Structure formats: C-alpha cells, structure tokens
mmCIF file of C-alpha atoms in Angstrom:
data_model
loop_
_atom_site.group_PDB
_atom_site.id
_atom_site.type_symbol
_atom_site.label_atom_id
_atom_site.label_comp_id
_atom_site.label_asym_id
_atom_site.label_seq_id
_atom_site.Cartn_x
_atom_site.Cartn_y
_atom_site.Cartn_z
ATOM 1 C CA UNK A 1 -0.870 14.152 6.420
ATOM 2 C CA UNK A 2 -4.164 12.622 7.512
ATOM 3 C CA UNK A 3 -5.813 10.426 4.891
ATOM 4 C CA UNK A 4 -9.430 11.463 4.245
ATOM 5 C CA UNK A 5 -12.120 9.162 5.591
ATOM 6 C CA UNK A 6 -15.088 10.932 4.000
ATOM 7 C CA UNK A 7 -14.435 9.808 0.415
ATOM 8 C CA UNK A 8 -15.700 6.627 -1.264
ATOM 9 C CA UNK A 9 -12.628 4.521 -0.346
ATOM 10 C CA UNK A 10 -12.942 3.774 3.383
ATOM 11 C CA UNK A 11 -9.482 3.357 4.956
ATOM 12 C CA UNK A 12 -9.064 0.657 7.594
ATOM 13 C CA UNK A 13 -5.261 0.261 7.821
ATOM 14 C CA UNK A 14 -3.138 3.313 6.922
ATOM 15 C CA UNK A 15 0.399 4.576 6.471
ATOM 16 C CA UNK A 16 0.009 8.337 6.719
ATOM 17 C CA UNK A 17 3.709 9.129 6.445
ATOM 18 C CA UNK A 18 4.365 7.415 3.114
ATOM 19 C CA UNK A 19 5.920 10.589 1.698
ATOM 20 C CA UNK A 20 8.886 9.923 4.011
ATOM 21 C CA UNK A 21 9.661 6.519 2.467
ATOM 22 C CA UNK A 22 8.525 6.792 -1.184
ATOM 23 C CA UNK A 23 11.795 5.496 -2.648
ATOM 24 C CA UNK A 24 13.908 8.107 -4.441
ATOM 25 C CA UNK A 25 10.989 10.534 -4.056
ATOM 26 C CA UNK A 26 11.089 10.438 -0.243
ATOM 27 C CA UNK A 27 10.246 13.826 1.286
ATOM 28 C CA UNK A 28 9.556 15.245 -2.211
ATOM 29 C CA UNK A 29 6.482 13.338 -3.382
ATOM 30 C CA UNK A 30 2.789 13.900 -3.816
ATOM 31 C CA UNK A 31 2.132 10.314 -2.621
ATOM 32 C CA UNK A 32 1.260 11.176 0.980
ATOM 33 C CA UNK A 33 -0.242 7.939 2.223
ATOM 34 C CA UNK A 34 -1.189 4.335 1.614
ATOM 35 C CA UNK A 35 -4.327 2.675 2.855
ATOM 36 C CA UNK A 36 -6.018 -0.688 2.904
ATOM 37 C CA UNK A 37 -9.763 -0.486 3.180
ATOM 38 C CA UNK A 38 -13.195 -0.896 1.656
ATOM 39 C CA UNK A 39 -13.125 -0.319 -2.094
ATOM 40 C CA UNK A 40 -14.805 2.707 -3.624
ATOM 41 C CA UNK A 41 -16.556 0.540 -6.232
ATOM 42 C CA UNK A 42 -18.505 -1.508 -3.646
ATOM 43 C CA UNK A 43 -22.162 -2.091 -4.419
ATOM 44 C CA UNK A 44 -24.897 -2.727 -1.888
ATOM 45 C CA UNK A 45 -24.392 -6.192 -0.416
ATOM 46 C CA UNK A 46 -20.934 -6.634 -1.999
ATOM 47 C CA UNK A 47 -17.739 -5.760 -0.156
ATOM 48 C CA UNK A 48 -14.351 -5.675 -1.890
ATOM 49 C CA UNK A 49 -11.174 -4.556 -0.188
ATOM 50 C CA UNK A 50 -8.479 -2.529 -1.912
ATOM 51 C CA UNK A 51 -5.141 -0.799 -1.522
ATOM 52 C CA UNK A 52 -4.902 2.905 -2.324
ATOM 53 C CA UNK A 53 -2.064 5.357 -2.921
ATOM 54 C CA UNK A 54 -3.214 8.804 -1.779
ATOM 55 C CA UNK A 55 -1.750 11.723 -3.748
ATOM 56 C CA UNK A 56 -2.032 15.357 -2.670
ATOM 57 C CA UNK A 57 -1.199 18.363 -4.887
ATOM 58 C CA UNK A 58 -0.402 20.621 -1.951
ATOM 59 C CA UNK A 59 -3.888 22.086 -2.161
ATOM 60 C CA UNK A 60 -6.246 19.119 -2.603
ATOM 61 C CA UNK A 61 -6.421 15.351 -2.891
ATOM 62 C CA UNK A 62 -5.510 14.382 -6.446
ATOM 63 C CA UNK A 63 -7.649 12.446 -8.912
ATOM 64 C CA UNK A 64 -4.446 10.569 -9.712
ATOM 65 C CA UNK A 65 -4.724 8.667 -6.447
ATOM 66 C CA UNK A 66 -4.825 4.983 -7.363
ATOM 67 C CA UNK A 67 -6.941 2.206 -5.884
ATOM 68 C CA UNK A 68 -6.228 -1.465 -6.618
ATOM 69 C CA UNK A 69 -7.754 -4.760 -5.460
ATOM 70 C CA UNK A 70 -5.377 -6.735 -3.225
ATOM 71 C CA UNK A 71 -4.854 -9.526 -5.746
ATOM 72 C CA UNK A 72 -3.636 -6.987 -8.326
ATOM 73 C CA UNK A 73 -1.199 -5.479 -5.823
ATOM 74 C CA UNK A 74 0.209 -8.962 -5.178
ATOM 75 C CA UNK A 75 0.220 -9.742 -8.918
ATOM 76 C CA UNK A 76 2.281 -6.577 -9.456
ATOM 77 C CA UNK A 77 4.687 -7.747 -6.737
ATOM 78 C CA UNK A 78 4.984 -11.116 -8.502
ATOM 79 C CA UNK A 79 5.641 -9.343 -11.814
ATOM 80 C CA UNK A 80 8.315 -7.130 -10.217
ATOM 81 C CA UNK A 81 10.022 -10.132 -8.604
ATOM 82 C CA UNK A 82 9.987 -12.149 -11.819
ATOM 83 C CA UNK A 83 11.358 -9.195 -13.798
ATOM 84 C CA UNK A 84 14.079 -8.616 -11.211
ATOM 85 C CA UNK A 85 15.023 -12.297 -11.387
ATOM 86 C CA UNK A 86 15.202 -12.104 -15.197
ATOM 87 C CA UNK A 87 17.513 -9.092 -15.145
ATOM 88 C CA UNK A 88 19.944 -10.813 -12.773
ATOM 89 C CA UNK A 89 21.000 -12.985 -15.742
ATOM 90 C CA UNK A 90 19.902 -10.804 -18.666
ATOM 91 C CA UNK A 91 23.516 -9.848 -19.421
ATOM 92 C CA UNK A 92 23.810 -13.267 -21.106
ATOM 93 C CA UNK A 93 21.664 -11.999 -23.967
ATOM 94 C CA UNK A 94 22.958 -9.440 -26.442
ATOM 95 C CA UNK A 95 19.706 -7.461 -26.209
ATOM 96 C CA UNK A 96 19.028 -8.388 -22.540
ATOM 97 C CA UNK A 97 16.398 -10.945 -23.585
ATOM 98 C CA UNK A 98 16.015 -13.963 -25.837
ATOM 99 C CA UNK A 99 14.733 -12.464 -29.089
ATOM 100 C CA UNK A 100 13.619 -15.923 -30.273
ATOM 101 C CA UNK A 101 11.597 -16.495 -27.091
ATOM 102 C CA UNK A 102 10.614 -13.248 -25.329
ATOM 103 C CA UNK A 103 8.465 -15.119 -22.774
ATOM 104 C CA UNK A 104 10.311 -14.973 -19.467
ATOM 105 C CA UNK A 105 7.962 -17.182 -17.458
ATOM 106 C CA UNK A 106 4.447 -18.465 -17.014
ATOM 107 C CA UNK A 107 3.414 -18.084 -13.371
ATOM 108 C CA UNK A 108 0.649 -20.489 -12.404
ATOM 109 C CA UNK A 109 -2.396 -18.751 -10.908
ATOM 110 C CA UNK A 110 -6.023 -19.849 -10.565
ATOM 111 C CA UNK A 111 -5.712 -22.887 -12.841
ATOM 112 C CA UNK A 112 -4.082 -20.865 -15.627
ATOM 113 C CA UNK A 113 -0.890 -18.830 -15.814
ATOM 114 C CA UNK A 114 0.170 -15.206 -15.909
ATOM 115 C CA UNK A 115 2.575 -14.758 -18.814
ATOM 116 C CA UNK A 116 5.622 -12.639 -18.062
ATOM 117 C CA UNK A 117 7.277 -11.499 -21.280
ATOM 118 C CA UNK A 118 9.370 -8.784 -22.873
ATOM 119 C CA UNK A 119 7.091 -6.416 -24.790
ATOM 120 C CA UNK A 120 8.357 -6.917 -28.329
ATOM 121 C CA UNK A 121 5.480 -4.781 -29.644
ATOM 122 C CA UNK A 122 7.339 -1.762 -28.217
ATOM 123 C CA UNK A 123 9.086 -0.218 -31.240
ATOM 124 C CA UNK A 124 11.958 0.977 -29.046
ATOM 125 C CA UNK A 125 12.249 -2.167 -26.911
ATOM 126 C CA UNK A 126 16.006 -2.481 -27.489
ATOM 127 C CA UNK A 127 16.587 1.015 -26.094
ATOM 128 C CA UNK A 128 13.875 0.847 -23.439
ATOM 129 C CA UNK A 129 14.973 -2.499 -22.019
ATOM 130 C CA UNK A 130 18.473 -1.084 -21.448
ATOM 131 C CA UNK A 131 17.002 1.951 -19.680
ATOM 132 C CA UNK A 132 14.746 -0.313 -17.600
ATOM 133 C CA UNK A 133 17.650 -2.567 -16.662
ATOM 134 C CA UNK A 134 19.786 0.417 -15.642
ATOM 135 C CA UNK A 135 16.976 1.921 -13.536
ATOM 136 C CA UNK A 136 16.390 -1.467 -11.895
ATOM 137 C CA UNK A 137 20.096 -1.635 -11.101
ATOM 138 C CA UNK A 138 20.155 1.947 -9.803
ATOM 139 C CA UNK A 139 17.208 1.180 -7.502
ATOM 140 C CA UNK A 140 18.555 -2.200 -6.362
ATOM 141 C CA UNK A 141 19.157 -1.027 -2.790
ATOM 142 C CA UNK A 142 15.629 0.423 -2.455
ATOM 143 C CA UNK A 143 13.929 -2.584 -4.032
ATOM 144 C CA UNK A 144 16.145 -5.104 -2.258
ATOM 145 C CA UNK A 145 15.365 -3.603 1.151
ATOM 146 C CA UNK A 146 11.633 -3.886 0.499
ATOM 147 C CA UNK A 147 11.915 -7.434 -0.862
ATOM 148 C CA UNK A 148 13.866 -8.517 2.240
ATOM 149 C CA UNK A 149 11.135 -7.034 4.458
ATOM 150 C CA UNK A 150 8.457 -8.722 2.356
ATOM 151 C CA UNK A 151 10.333 -12.045 2.518
ATOM 152 C CA UNK A 152 10.633 -11.814 6.317
ATOM 153 C CA UNK A 153 6.931 -11.047 6.738
ATOM 154 C CA UNK A 154 5.913 -13.837 4.343
ATOM 155 C CA UNK A 155 8.063 -16.282 6.354
ATOM 156 C CA UNK A 156 6.431 -15.072 9.589
ATOM 157 C CA UNK A 157 3.053 -15.786 7.954
ATOM 158 C CA UNK A 158 4.142 -19.317 7.081
ATOM 159 C CA UNK A 159 4.732 -18.816 3.350
#
C-alpha cells in the first residue's frame, strides 16, 4: 500500500510492505508501512526528522499512526535490548527481578543516564512480569532475527 505523501509527515525513506513482516501480525495487520522523513511538528526554519508507523483501517489512514523522533526510536531499541538481556538471567530471582533493587541498569546518555527498572508501581507486577517474560520468550525467534540484522548493520556502520 502506498504511503501518503500529502500529509504533514513527509516520507523520504519508506517500507511500503511492512504488513508482510509485522512480527506475529504479518499479513493480518493495520500497520501497512514505515517511513523515515520530515516530522509533522516542524516549524518554519526548524527541521526535525522522524520515524512513522502508518496504520490503515481498510478504509482510511488511521489517527493511531505513530510518529517518533529518531533518538526515541533508538532509545526504545536500547530499552528492548536491556530488557531482553535482563530476562536471560531473570530465572535466578523468585519473582523474575530483585525486589530489593528493581533497577536493572543505568544506561549512560548525554551526560546523564536512562534508568531501566522493573515498574514496582504496577499493582500486578508479579503477574505481569511473568506474562511479559513468557511473551518475550515466545517471540524470541522474531526479536532475535531483527537483533541479528541490527547487529550486522551496526557493525557495517563501524559501531
């Protein structure tokens, strides 16, 4: 499905067949495309770039389409990787995390650090963390494939 170019987000690089590779939702998803382009929130004289997931209801482009600045997309990837790393050894803890110290890591960024922690404010964290861990395990092949591709590309880029 062709991504619209007449809306506020201006696509520059696109994947118009994303519905074919959207994880477990492949071929049955409303996420029809991904694009990298000029952000919809740009003001005169200011240019930000963003990533966008384009959703289509079958009749029209959805308001649930999401647009994120690049750094947030990468921050989400960092968060996913750190969470995945935590759950590789989480079996060591009775509740899949250290109840005395729910902070998993502090990832240094921009002279400070992004805290990665188990959300102990969640009233059902003990149930939800088990469900999350199981879903992460169930999706290991899908996530692992993408992480291997990401690793290869990062190495090609010199990272």
